[in-house]
GROMACS .gro file of C-alpha atoms in nm:
model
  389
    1UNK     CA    1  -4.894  -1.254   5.794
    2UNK     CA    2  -4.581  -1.181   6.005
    3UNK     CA    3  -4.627  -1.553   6.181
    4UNK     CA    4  -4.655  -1.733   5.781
    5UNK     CA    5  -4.332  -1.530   5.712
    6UNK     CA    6  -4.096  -1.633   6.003
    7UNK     CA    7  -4.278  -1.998   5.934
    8UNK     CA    8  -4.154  -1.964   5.595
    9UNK     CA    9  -3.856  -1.859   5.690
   10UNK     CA   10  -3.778  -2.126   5.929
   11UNK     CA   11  -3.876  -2.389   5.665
   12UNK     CA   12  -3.638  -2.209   5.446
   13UNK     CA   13  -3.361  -2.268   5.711
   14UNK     CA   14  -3.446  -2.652   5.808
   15UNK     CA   15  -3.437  -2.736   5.419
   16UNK     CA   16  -3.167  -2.557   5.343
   17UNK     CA   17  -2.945  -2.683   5.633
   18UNK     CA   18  -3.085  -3.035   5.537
   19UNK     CA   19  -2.932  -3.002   5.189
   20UNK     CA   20  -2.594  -2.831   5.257
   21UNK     CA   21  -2.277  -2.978   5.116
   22UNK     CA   22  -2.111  -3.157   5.371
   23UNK     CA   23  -1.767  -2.954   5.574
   24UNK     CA   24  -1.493  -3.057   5.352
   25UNK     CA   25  -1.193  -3.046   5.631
   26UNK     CA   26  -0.931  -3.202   5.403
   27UNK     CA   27  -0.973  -2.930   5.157
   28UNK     CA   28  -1.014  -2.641   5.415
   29UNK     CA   29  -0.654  -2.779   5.582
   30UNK     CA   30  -0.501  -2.855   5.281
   31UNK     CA   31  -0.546  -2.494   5.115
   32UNK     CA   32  -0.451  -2.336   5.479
   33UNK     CA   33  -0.108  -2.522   5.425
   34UNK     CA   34  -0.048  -2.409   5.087
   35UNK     CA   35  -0.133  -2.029   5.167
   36UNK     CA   36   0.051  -2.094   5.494
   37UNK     CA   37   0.392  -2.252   5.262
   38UNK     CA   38   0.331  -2.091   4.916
   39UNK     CA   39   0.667  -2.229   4.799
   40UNK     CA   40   0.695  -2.581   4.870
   41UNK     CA   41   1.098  -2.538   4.902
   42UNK     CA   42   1.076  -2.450   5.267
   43UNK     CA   43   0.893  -2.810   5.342
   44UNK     CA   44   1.166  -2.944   5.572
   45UNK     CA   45   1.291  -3.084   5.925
   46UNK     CA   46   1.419  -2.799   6.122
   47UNK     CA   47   1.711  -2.662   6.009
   48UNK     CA   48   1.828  -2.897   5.744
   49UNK     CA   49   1.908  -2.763   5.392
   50UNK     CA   50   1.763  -3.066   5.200
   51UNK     CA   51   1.412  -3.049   5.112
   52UNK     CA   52   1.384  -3.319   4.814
   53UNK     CA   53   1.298  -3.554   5.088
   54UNK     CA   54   1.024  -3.728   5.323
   55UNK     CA   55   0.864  -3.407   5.458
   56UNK     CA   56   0.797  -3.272   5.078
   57UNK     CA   57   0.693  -3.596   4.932
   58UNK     CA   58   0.474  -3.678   5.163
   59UNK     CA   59   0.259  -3.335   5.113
   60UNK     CA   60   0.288  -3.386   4.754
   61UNK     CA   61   0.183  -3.747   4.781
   62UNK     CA   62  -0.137  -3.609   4.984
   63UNK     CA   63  -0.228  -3.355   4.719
   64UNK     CA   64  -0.214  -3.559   4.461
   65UNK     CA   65  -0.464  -3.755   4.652
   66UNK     CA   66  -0.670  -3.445   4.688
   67UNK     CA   67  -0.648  -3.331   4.334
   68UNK     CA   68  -0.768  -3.651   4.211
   69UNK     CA   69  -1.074  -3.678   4.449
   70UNK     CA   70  -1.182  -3.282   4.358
   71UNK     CA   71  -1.039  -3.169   4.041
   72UNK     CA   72  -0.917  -2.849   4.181
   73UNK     CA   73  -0.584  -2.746   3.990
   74UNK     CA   74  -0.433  -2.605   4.295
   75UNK     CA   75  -0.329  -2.935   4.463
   76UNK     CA   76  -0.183  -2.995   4.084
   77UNK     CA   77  -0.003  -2.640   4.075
   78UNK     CA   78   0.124  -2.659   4.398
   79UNK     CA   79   0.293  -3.029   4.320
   80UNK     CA   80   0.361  -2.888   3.976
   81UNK     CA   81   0.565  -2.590   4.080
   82UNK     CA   82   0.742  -2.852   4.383
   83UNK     CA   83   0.877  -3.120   4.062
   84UNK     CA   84   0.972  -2.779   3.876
   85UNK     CA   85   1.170  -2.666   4.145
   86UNK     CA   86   1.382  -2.965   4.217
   87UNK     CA   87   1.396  -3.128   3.851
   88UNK     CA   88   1.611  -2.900   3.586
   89UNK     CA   89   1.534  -2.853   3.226
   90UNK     CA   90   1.800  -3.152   3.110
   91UNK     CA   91   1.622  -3.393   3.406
   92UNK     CA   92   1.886  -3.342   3.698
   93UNK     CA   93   1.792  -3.377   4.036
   94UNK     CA   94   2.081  -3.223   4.221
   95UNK     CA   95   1.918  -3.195   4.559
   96UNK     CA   96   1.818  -3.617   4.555
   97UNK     CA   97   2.062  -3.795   4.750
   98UNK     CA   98   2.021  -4.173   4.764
   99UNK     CA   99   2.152  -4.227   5.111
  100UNK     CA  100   1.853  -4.259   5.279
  101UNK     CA  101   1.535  -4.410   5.215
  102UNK     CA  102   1.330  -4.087   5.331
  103UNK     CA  103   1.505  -3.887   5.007
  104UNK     CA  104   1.316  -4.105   4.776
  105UNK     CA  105   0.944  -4.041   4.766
  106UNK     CA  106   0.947  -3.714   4.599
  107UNK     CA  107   1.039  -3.895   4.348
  108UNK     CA  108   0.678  -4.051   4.355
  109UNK     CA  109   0.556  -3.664   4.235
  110UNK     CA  110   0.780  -3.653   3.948
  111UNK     CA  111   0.627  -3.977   3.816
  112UNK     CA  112   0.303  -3.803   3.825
  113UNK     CA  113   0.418  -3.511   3.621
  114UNK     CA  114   0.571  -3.800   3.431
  115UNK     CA  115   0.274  -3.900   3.341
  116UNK     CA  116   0.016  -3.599   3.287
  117UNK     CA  117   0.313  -3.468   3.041
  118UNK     CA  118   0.532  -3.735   2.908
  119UNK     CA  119   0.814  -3.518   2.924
  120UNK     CA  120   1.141  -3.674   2.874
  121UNK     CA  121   1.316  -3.505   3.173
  122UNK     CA  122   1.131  -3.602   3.410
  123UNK     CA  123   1.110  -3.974   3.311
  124UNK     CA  124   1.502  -3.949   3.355
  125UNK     CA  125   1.468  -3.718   3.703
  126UNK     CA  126   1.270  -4.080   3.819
  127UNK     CA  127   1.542  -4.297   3.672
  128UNK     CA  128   1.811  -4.104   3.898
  129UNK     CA  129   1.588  -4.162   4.161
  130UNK     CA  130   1.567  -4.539   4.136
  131UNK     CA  131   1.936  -4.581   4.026
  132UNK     CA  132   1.978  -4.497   4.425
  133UNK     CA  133   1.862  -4.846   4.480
  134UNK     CA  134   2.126  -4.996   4.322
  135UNK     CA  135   2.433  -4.978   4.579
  136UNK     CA  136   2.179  -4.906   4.854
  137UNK     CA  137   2.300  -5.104   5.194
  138UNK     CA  138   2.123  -5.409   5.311
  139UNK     CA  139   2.061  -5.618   5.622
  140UNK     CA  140   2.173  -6.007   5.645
  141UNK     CA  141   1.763  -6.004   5.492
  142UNK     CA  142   1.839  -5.868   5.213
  143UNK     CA  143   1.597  -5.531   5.416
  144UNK     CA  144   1.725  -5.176   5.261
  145UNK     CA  145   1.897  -5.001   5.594
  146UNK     CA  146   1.680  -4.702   5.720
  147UNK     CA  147   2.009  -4.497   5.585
  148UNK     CA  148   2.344  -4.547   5.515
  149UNK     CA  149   2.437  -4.415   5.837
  150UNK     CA  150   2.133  -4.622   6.045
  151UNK     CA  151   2.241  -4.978   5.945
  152UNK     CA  152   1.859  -5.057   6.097
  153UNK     CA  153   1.503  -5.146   5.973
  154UNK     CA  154   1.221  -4.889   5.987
  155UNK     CA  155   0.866  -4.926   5.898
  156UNK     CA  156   0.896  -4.547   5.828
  157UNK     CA  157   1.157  -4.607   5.498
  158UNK     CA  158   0.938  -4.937   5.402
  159UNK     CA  159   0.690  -4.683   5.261
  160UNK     CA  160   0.959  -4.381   5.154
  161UNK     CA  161   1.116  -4.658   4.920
  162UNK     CA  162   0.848  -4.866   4.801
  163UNK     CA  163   0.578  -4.620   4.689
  164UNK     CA  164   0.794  -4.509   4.452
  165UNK     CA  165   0.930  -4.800   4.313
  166UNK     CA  166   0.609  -4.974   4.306
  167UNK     CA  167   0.489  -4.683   4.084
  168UNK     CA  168   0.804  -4.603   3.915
  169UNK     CA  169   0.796  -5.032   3.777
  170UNK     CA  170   0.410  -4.973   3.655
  171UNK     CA  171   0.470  -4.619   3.484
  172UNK     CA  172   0.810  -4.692   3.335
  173UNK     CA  173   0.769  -5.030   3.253
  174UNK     CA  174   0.993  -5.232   3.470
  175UNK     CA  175   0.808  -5.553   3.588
  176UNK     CA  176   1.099  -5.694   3.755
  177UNK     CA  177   1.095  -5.426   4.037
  178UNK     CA  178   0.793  -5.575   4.136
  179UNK     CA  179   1.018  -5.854   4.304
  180UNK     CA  180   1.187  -5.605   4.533
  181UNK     CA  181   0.883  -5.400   4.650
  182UNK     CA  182   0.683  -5.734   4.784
  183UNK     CA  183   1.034  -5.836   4.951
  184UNK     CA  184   1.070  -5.527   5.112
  185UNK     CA  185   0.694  -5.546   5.224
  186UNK     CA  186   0.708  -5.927   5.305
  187UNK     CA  187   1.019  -5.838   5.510
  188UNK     CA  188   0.863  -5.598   5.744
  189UNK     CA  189   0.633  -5.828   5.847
  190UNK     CA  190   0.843  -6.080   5.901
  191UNK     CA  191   1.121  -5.881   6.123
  192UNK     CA  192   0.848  -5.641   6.268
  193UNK     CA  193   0.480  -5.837   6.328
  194UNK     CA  194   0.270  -5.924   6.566
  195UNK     CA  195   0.056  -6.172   6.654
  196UNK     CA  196  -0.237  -5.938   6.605
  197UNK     CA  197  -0.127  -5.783   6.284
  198UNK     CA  198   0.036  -5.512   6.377
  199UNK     CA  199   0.382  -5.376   6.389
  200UNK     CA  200   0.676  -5.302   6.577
  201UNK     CA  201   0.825  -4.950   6.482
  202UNK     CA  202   1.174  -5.114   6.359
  203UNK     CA  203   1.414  -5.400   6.333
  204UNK     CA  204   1.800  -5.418   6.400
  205UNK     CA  205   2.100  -5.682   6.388
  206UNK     CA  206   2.279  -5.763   6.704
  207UNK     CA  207   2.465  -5.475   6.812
  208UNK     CA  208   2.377  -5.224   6.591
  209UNK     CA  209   2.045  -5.089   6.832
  210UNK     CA  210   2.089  -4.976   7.147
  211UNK     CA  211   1.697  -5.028   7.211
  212UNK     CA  212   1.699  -5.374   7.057
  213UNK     CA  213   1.702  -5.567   7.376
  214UNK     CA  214   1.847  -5.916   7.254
  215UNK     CA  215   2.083  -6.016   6.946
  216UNK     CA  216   1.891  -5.953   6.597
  217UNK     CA  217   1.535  -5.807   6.743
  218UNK     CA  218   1.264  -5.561   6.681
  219UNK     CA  219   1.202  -5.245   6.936
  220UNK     CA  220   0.944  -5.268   7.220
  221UNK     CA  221   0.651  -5.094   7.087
  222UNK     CA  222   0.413  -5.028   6.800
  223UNK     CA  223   0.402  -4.643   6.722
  224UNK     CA  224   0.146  -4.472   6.563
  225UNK     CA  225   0.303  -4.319   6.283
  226UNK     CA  226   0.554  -4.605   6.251
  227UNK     CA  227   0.333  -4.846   6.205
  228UNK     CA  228   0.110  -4.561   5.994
  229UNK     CA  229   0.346  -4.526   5.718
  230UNK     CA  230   0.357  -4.882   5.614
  231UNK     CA  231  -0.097  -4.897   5.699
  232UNK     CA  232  -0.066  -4.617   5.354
  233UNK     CA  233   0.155  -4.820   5.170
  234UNK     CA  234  -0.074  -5.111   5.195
  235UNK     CA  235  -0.350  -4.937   5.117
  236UNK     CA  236  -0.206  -4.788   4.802
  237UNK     CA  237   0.029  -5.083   4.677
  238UNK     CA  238  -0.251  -5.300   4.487
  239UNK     CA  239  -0.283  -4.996   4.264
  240UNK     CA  240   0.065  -5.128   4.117
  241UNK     CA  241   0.119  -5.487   4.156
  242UNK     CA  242   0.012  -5.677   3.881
  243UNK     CA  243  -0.264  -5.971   3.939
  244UNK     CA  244  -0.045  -6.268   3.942
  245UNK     CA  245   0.293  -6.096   4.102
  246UNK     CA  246   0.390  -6.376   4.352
  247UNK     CA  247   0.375  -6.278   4.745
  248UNK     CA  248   0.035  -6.040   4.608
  249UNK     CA  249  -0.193  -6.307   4.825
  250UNK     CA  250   0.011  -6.302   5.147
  251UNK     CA  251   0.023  -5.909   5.124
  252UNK     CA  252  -0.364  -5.902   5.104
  253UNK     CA  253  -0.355  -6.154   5.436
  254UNK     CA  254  -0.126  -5.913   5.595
  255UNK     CA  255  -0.308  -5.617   5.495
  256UNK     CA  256  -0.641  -5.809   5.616
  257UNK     CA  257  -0.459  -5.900   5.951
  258UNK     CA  258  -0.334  -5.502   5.999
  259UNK     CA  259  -0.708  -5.417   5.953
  260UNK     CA  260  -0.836  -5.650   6.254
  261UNK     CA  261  -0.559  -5.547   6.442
  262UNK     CA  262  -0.673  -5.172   6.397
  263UNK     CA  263  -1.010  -5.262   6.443
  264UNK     CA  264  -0.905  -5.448   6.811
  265UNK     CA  265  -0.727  -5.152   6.954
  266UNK     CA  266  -0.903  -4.832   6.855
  267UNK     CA  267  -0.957  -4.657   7.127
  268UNK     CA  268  -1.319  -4.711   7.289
  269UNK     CA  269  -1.332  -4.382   7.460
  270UNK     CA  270  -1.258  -4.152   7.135
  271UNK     CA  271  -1.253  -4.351   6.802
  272UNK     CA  272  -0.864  -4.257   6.766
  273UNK     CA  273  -0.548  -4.449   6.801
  274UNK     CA  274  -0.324  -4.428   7.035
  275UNK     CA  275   0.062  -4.353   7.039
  276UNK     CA  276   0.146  -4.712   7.147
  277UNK     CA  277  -0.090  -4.834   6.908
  278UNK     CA  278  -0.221  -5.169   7.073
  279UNK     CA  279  -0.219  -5.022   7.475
  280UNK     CA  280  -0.520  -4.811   7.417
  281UNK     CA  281  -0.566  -4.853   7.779
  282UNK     CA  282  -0.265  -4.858   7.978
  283UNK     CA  283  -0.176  -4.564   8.177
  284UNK     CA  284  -0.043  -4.240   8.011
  285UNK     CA  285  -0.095  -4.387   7.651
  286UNK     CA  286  -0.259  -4.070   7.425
  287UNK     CA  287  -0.430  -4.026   7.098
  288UNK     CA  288  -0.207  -3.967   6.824
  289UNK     CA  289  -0.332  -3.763   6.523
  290UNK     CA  290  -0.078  -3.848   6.238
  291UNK     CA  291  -0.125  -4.206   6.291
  292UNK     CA  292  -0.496  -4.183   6.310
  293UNK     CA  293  -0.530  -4.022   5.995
  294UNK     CA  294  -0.334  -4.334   5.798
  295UNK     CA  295  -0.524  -4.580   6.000
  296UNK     CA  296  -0.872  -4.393   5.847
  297UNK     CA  297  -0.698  -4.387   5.520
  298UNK     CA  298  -0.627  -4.783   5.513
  299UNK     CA  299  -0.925  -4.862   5.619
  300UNK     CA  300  -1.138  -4.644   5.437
  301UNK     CA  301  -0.954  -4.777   5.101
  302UNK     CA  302  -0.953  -5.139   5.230
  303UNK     CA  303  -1.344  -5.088   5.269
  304UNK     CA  304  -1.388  -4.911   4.881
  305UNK     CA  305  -1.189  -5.179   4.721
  306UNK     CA  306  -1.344  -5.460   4.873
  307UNK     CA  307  -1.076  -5.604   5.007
  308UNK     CA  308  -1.244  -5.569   5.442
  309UNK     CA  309  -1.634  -5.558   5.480
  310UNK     CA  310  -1.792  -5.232   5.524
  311UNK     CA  311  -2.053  -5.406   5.775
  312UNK     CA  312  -1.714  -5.458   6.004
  313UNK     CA  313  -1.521  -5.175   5.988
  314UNK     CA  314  -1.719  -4.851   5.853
  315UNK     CA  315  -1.855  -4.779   6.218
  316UNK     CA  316  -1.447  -4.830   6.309
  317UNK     CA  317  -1.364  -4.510   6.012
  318UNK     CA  318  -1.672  -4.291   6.140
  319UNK     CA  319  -1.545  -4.309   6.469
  320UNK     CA  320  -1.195  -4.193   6.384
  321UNK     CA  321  -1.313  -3.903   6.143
  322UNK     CA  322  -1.503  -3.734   6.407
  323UNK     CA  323  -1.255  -3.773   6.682
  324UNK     CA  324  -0.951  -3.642   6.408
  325UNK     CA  325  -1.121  -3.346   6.272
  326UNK     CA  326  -1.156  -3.229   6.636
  327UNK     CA  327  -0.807  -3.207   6.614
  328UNK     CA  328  -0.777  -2.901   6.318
  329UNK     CA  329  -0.804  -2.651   6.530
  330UNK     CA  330  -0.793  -2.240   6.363
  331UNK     CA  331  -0.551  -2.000   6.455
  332UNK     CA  332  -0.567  -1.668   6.537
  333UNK     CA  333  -0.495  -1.574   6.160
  334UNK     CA  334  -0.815  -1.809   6.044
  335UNK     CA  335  -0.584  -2.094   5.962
  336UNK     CA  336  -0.506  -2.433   6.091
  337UNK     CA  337  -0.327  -2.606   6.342
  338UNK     CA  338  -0.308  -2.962   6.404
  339UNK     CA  339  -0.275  -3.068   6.779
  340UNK     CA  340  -0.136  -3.404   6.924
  341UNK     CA  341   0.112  -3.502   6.653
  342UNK     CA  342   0.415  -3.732   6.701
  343UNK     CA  343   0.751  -3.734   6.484
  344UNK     CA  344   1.003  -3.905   6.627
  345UNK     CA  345   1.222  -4.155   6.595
  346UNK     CA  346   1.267  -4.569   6.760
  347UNK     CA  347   1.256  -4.545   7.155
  348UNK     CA  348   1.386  -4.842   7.382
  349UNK     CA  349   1.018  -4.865   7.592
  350UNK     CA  350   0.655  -4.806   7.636
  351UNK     CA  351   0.710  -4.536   7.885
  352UNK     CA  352   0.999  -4.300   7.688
  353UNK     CA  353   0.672  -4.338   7.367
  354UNK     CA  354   0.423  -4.177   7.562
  355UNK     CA  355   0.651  -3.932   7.724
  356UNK     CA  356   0.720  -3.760   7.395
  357UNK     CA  357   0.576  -3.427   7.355
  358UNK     CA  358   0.271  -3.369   7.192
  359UNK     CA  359   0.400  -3.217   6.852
  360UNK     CA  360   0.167  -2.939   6.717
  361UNK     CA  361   0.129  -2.922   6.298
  362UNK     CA  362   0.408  -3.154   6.199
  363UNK     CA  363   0.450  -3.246   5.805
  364UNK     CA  364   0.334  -3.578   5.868
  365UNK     CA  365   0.017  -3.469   6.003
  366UNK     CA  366  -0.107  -3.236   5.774
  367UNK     CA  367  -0.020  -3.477   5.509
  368UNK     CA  368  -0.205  -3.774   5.691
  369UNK     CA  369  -0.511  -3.584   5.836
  370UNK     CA  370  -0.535  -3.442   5.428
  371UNK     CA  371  -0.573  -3.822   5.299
  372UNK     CA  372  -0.805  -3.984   5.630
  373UNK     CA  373  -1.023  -3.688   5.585
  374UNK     CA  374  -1.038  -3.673   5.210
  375UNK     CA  375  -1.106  -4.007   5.127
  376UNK     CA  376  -1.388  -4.049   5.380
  377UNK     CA  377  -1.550  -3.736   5.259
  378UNK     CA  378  -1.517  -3.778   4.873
  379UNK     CA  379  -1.676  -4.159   4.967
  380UNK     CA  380  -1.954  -4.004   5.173
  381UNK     CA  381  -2.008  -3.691   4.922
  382UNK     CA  382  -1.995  -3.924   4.608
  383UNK     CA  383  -2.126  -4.243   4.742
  384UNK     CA  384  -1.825  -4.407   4.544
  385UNK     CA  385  -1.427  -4.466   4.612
  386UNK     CA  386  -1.239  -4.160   4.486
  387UNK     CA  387  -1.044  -4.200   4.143
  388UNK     CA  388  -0.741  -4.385   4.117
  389UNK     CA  389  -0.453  -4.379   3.969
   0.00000   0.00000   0.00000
């Protein structure tokens, strides 16, 4: 009797381990930053006073993600009580300042409250927003500077600026914005690509880089999150564009080209991607978890919309989501870290990259290992892409 019992019980245990919900790590991180930053407001670089910028919007932008995939009205209330925070009653945005492209994607959450509410203010908090682009500073490329006071190209601000706008011209109606967000996109490429599809972290006219080594050039390396920021963008910009908007093909070759190039130099050893993206192998080169977690989220997206064949490149994303979630690692107060992070900002070589330290839980990420994690495991839980907008 005893042995049918434990036999029973075992069986019990097989079947019931068989059928268990998958881990959800995107939703076990993301809910250890919220209780870890209850109040959004005190999302920001160091000491700075300013938190309507990157560091915010970029959280926001990855719970939104999250929201839509589970339904859970915490990811909502947290970006809820963010746009309530920072957008007044009469629509005024007093902490947005347009002088740098990394102040604009917040923005990007008060479309979405935008449109779950169709409140007047903060259709007006978006038009602020995009009125920034009006006297914004240019290159000889007609390229938006990184800043008014960094008369360079980033691949970093590519993404800051033109998620919002490409959403902000599909929600509020302005086709003709379209134009600017595939020049901006085009542009990168052109200044910053590679032969194999990838990207150079920046671009600057002659004499206004000190790490630009000749008259109107790009810097030395491709960086993980660099080259990261712009890998979301293209994964999320066909959302917007409309079907005919011209340049739409040649994005979809360059987004096709960035996913071979990705595919080529993943590193063999763990799955990930490396800090100088396309050196997986050169001496002192390291796996890079911000950039890693972009990478899965192109890819993952490339692979649900049909625009790069599963039969290629889902062994590439499987690879990368076991290696990343290695790196959420709990603290001694049960919630997470996230080790081997880069933030940083254009370096002159290959050797002052991989010498940077290995960042531990930066905003970047927590926001990028949220969205690689969360789409592969919504598309593995559900068999189908998550919702869009």
């Amino acid at each position: 009797m005893l042995k049918k019992i434990l036999l029973l019980s075992l069986i019990t245990i097989i079947v019931s381990t068989a059928y268990a919900a998958p881990r959800m790590y995107s939703e076990e991180v993301a809910r250890s930053f919220i209780i870890s930053h209850p109040d959004p407001d005190v999302i920001r670089w160091g000491n700075q006073s300013n938190h309507f910028t990157w560091q915010a919007g970029y959280i926001m932008f990855a719970m939104e993600k999250l929201w839509r995939q589970t339904n859970d009205s915490t990811y909502l209330n947290y970006i809820r009580r963010y746009v309530d925070q920072n957008v007044d009653a009469d629509g005024n945005v007093p902490n947005f300042s347009p002088r740098a492209l990394d102040n604009f994607i917040p923005g990007y959450a008060c479309l979405l409250m935008y449109e779950l509410t169709k409140e007047a203010r903060y259709a007006k908090a978006t038009e602020t927003i995009r009125r920034g682009f009006d006297n914004y500073p240019r290159n000889k490329h007609n390229m938006f500077y990184h800043s008014h006071t960094i008369p360079q190209v980033w691949v970093d601000g590519v993404f800051m600026g033109q998620i919002f706008l490409a959403r902000y011209a599909k929600t509020l109606g302005h086709p003709e914005d379209f134009e600017e967000v595939t020049r901006q996109i085009q542009g990168i490429f052109q200044l910053c690509g590679k032969d194999n599809g990838l990207l150079y972290h920046g671009w600057a006219e002659q004499g206004k880089a000190g790490w630009a080594k000749e008259a109107d050039n790009h810097s030395p390396e491709v960086w993980s999150e660099g080259m990261g920021w712009v890998a979301v963008l293209m994964a999320d910009v066909f959302d917007f564009l409309p079907e005919d908007q011209a340049g739409r093909d040649k994005l979809m070759a360059n987004l096709q080209q960035m996913c071979k190039g990705l595919k080529e130099s993943q590193d063999q050893k763990t799955g990930m991607w490396c800090q100088v993206v396309d050196k997986p192998t050169e001496p002192g080169n390291w796996n890079e978890t911000s950039g890693t977690g972009m990478y899965i989220y192109l890819l993952q997206t490339a692979i649900n919309k049909g625009f790069i064949p599963a039969s290629e490149y889902q062994s590439v994303v499987d690879r990368a989501y076991q290696s990343i979630i290695q790196k959420a690692i709990r603290n001694s107060d049960g919630e997470y870290n996230l080790i081997d992070c880069s933030s940083i900002g254009i370096k002159g070589s290959y050797k002052d990259y991989i010498s940077q330290p290995r960042e531990i839980s930066t905003y970047a990420a927590f926001g990028s290992f949220i969205i690689g994690t969360g789409i592969v495991e919504h598309t593995r839980l559900h068999g189908t892409p998550p919702p869009t907008l």
